[in-house]
mmCIF file of C-alpha atoms in Angstrom:
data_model
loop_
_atom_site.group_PDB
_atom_site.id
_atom_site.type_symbol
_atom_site.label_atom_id
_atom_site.label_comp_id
_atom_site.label_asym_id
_atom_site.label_seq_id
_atom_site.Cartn_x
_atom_site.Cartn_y
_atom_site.Cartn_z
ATOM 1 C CA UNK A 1 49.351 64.218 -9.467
ATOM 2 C CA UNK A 2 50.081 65.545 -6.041
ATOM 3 C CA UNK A 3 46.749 67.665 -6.090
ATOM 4 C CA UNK A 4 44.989 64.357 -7.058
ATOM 5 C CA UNK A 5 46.247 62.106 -4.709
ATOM 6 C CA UNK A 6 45.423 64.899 -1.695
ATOM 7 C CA UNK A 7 41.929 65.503 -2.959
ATOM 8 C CA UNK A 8 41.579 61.510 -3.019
ATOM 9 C CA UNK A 9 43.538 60.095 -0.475
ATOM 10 C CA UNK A 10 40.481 59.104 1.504
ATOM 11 C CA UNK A 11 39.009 56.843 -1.432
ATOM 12 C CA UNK A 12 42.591 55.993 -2.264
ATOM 13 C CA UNK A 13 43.139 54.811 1.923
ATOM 14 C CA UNK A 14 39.919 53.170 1.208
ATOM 15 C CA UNK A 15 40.694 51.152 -1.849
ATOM 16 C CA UNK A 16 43.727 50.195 -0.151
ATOM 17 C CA UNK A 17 42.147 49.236 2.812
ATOM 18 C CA UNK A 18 39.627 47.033 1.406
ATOM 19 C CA UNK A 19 42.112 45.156 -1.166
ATOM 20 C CA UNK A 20 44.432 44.484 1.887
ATOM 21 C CA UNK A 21 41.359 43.009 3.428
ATOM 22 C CA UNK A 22 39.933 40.905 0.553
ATOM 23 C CA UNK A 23 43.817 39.323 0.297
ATOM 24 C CA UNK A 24 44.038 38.608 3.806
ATOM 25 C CA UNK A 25 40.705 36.847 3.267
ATOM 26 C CA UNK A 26 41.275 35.111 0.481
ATOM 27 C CA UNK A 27 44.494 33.994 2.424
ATOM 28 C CA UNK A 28 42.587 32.698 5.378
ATOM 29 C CA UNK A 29 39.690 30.875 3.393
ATOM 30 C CA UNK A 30 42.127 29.411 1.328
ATOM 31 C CA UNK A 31 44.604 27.841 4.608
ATOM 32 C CA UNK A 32 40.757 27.511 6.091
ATOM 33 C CA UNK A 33 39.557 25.603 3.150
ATOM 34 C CA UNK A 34 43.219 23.568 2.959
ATOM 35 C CA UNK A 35 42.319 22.343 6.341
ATOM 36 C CA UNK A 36 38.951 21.569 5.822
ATOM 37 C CA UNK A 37 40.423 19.415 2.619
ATOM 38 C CA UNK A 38 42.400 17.763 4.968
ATOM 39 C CA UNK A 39 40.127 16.506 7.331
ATOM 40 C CA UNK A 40 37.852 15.402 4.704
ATOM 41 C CA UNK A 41 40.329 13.365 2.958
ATOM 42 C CA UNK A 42 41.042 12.141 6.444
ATOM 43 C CA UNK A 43 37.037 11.078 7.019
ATOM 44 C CA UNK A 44 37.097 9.678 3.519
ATOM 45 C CA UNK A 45 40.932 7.344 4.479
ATOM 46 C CA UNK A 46 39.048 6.553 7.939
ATOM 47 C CA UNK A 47 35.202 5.484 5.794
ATOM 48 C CA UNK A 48 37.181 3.374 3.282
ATOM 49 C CA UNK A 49 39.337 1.717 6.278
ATOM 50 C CA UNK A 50 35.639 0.803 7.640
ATOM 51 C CA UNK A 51 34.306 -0.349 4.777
ATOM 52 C CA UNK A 52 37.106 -2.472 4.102
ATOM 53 C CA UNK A 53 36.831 -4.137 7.615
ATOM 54 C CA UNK A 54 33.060 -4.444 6.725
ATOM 55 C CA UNK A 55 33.688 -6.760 3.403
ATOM 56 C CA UNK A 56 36.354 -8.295 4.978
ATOM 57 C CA UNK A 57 33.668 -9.726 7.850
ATOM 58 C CA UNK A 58 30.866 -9.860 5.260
ATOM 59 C CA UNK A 59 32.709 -12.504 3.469
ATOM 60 C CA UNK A 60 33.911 -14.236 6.679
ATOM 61 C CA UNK A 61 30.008 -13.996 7.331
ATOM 62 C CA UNK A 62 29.329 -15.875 4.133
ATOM 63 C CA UNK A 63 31.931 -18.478 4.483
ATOM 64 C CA UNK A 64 30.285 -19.726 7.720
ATOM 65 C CA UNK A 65 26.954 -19.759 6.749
ATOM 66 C CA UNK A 66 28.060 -21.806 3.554
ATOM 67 C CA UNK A 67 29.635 -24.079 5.661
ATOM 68 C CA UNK A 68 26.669 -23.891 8.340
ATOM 69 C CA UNK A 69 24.493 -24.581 5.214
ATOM 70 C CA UNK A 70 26.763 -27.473 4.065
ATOM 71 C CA UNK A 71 26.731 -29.118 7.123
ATOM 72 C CA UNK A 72 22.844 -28.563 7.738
ATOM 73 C CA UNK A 73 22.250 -30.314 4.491
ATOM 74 C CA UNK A 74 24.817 -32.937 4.159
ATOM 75 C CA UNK A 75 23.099 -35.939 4.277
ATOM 76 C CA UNK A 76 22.464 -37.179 7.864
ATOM 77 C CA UNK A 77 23.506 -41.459 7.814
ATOM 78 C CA UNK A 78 26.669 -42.219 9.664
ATOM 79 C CA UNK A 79 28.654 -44.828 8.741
ATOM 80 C CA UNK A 80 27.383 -48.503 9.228
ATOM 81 C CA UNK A 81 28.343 -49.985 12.701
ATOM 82 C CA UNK A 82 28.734 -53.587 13.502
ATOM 83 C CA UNK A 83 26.221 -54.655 16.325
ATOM 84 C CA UNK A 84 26.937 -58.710 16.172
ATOM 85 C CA UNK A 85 26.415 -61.008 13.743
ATOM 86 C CA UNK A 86 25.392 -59.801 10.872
ATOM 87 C CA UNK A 87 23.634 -57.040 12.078
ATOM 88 C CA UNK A 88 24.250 -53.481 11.172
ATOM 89 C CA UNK A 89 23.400 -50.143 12.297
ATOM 90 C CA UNK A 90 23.446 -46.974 11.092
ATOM 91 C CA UNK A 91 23.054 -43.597 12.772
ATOM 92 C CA UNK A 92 20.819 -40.354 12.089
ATOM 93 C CA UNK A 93 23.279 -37.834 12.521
ATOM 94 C CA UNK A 94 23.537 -33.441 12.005
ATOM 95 C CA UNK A 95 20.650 -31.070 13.076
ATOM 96 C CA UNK A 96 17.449 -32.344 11.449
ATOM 97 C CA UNK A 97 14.812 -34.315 10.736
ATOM 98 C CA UNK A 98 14.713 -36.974 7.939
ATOM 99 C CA UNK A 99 12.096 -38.896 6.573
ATOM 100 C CA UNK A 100 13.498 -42.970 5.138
ATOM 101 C CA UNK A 101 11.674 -44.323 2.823
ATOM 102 C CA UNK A 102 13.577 -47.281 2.392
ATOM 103 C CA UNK A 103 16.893 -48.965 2.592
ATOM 104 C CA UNK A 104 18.031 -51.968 0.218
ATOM 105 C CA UNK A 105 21.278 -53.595 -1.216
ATOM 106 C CA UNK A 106 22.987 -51.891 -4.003
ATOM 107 C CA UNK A 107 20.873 -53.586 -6.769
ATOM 108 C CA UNK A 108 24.172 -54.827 -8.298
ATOM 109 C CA UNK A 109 24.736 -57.083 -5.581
ATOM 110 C CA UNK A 110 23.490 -60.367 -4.331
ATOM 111 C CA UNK A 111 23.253 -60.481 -0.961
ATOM 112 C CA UNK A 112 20.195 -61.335 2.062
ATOM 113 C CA UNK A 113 18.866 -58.310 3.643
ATOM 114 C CA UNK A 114 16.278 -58.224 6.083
ATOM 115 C CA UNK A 115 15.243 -54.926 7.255
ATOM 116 C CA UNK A 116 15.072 -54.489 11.203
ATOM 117 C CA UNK A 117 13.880 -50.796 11.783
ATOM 118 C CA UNK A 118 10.080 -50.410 10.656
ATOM 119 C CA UNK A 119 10.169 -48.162 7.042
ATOM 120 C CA UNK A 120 9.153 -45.320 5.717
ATOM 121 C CA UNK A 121 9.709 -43.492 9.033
ATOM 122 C CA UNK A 122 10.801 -40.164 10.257
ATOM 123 C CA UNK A 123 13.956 -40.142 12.315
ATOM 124 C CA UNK A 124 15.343 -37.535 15.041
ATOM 125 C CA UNK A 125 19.243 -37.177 15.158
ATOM 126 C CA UNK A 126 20.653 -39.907 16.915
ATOM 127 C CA UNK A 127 18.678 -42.720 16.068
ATOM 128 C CA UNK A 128 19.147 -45.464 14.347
ATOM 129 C CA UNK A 129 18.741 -48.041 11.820
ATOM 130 C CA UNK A 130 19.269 -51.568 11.750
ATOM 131 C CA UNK A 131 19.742 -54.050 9.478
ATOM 132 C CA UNK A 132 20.779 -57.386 8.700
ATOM 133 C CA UNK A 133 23.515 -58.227 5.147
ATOM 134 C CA UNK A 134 25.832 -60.925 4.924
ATOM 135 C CA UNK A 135 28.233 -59.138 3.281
ATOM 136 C CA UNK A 136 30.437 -56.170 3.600
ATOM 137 C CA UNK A 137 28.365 -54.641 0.041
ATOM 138 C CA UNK A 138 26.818 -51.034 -0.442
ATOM 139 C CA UNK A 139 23.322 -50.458 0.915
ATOM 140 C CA UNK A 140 21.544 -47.723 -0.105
ATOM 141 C CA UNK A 141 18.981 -45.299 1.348
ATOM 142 C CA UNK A 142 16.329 -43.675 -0.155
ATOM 143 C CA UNK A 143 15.499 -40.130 1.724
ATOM 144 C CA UNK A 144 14.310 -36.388 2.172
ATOM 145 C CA UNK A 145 14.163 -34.713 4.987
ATOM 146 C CA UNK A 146 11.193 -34.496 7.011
ATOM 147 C CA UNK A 147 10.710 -30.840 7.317
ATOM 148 C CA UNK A 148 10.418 -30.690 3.217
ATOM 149 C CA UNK A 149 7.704 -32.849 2.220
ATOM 150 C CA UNK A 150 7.573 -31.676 -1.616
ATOM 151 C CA UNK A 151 11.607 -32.207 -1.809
ATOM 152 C CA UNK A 152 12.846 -35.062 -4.346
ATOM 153 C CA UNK A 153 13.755 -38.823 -2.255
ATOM 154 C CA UNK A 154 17.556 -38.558 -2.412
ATOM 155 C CA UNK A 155 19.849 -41.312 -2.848
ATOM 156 C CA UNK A 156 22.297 -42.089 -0.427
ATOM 157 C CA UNK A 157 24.586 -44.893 -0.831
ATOM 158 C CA UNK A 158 27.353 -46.551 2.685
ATOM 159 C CA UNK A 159 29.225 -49.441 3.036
ATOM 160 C CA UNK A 160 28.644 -52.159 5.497
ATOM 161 C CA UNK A 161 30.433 -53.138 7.993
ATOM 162 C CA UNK A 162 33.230 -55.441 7.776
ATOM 163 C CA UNK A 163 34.501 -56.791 10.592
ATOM 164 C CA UNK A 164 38.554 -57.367 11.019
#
């Protein structure tokens, strides 16, 4: 064994030397590749933390434009106003447009009603509509708005005024 080991020592060294090598390799890669596991599971904590953040103002996103939307088409007639008499007003209120095509009594009540504001007309925010009831009754306007000439005349109905 003795004669064997002298006539291959140098292979022997060899083999030795390169299976201490391929260990302390293996070692390294694998504390190499533990890091690298680390730091992507870190990314992948820090890319779900951002995506989180990014629903989380997506649906804050969504609740204001459903309430921008709301309010944008929420029907645009303040409530009536007493001028004197019985003379009412009511004001074109929000962001757009509208187009009246008419405004009457509530057909379930008797009352006189004379129109003052000249109708069908388009009307700006802020102006307004008057009328004349002599009662406190519904009156009800018929309306789209005036960007959207193809959309359905809505029905809108307000109380008059009633004066204390």
């Amino acid at each position: 064994m003795i004669d064997w080991l002298s006539q291959h020592s140098v292979e022997l060294a060899g083999f030795v030397l390169t299976l201490v090598v391929t260990i302390v390799g293996w070692i390294l890669e694998h504390r190499s590749s533990k890091e690298q596991n680390r730091e992507r599971e870190d990314d992948i904590r820090l890319l779900y933390e951002q995506l989180d953040s990014l629903q989380r103002q997506a649906a804050t996103l969504e609740e204001q434009t459903a309430m921008q939307r709301a309010d944008y088409d929420r029907p645009p007639f303040s409530d009536a106003e007493w001028v004197r008499g019985s003379i009412r007003r009511v004001r074109i209120e929000g962001a757009r447009d509208v187009h009246v095509e008419s405004v009457s009594p509530s057909a379930d009540m008797a009352a006189v009603f004379r129109l003052k504001t000249q109708l069908p007309d388009d009307f700006v925010p802020s102006e307004t509509i008057e009328y004349a009831i002599n009662g406190p009754g519904p009156v009800e306007f018929l309306w789209r708005w005036a960007d959207e000439p193809n959309m359905p005349l809505r029905k809108v109905r307000k109380v008059a005024y009633k004066p204390e």
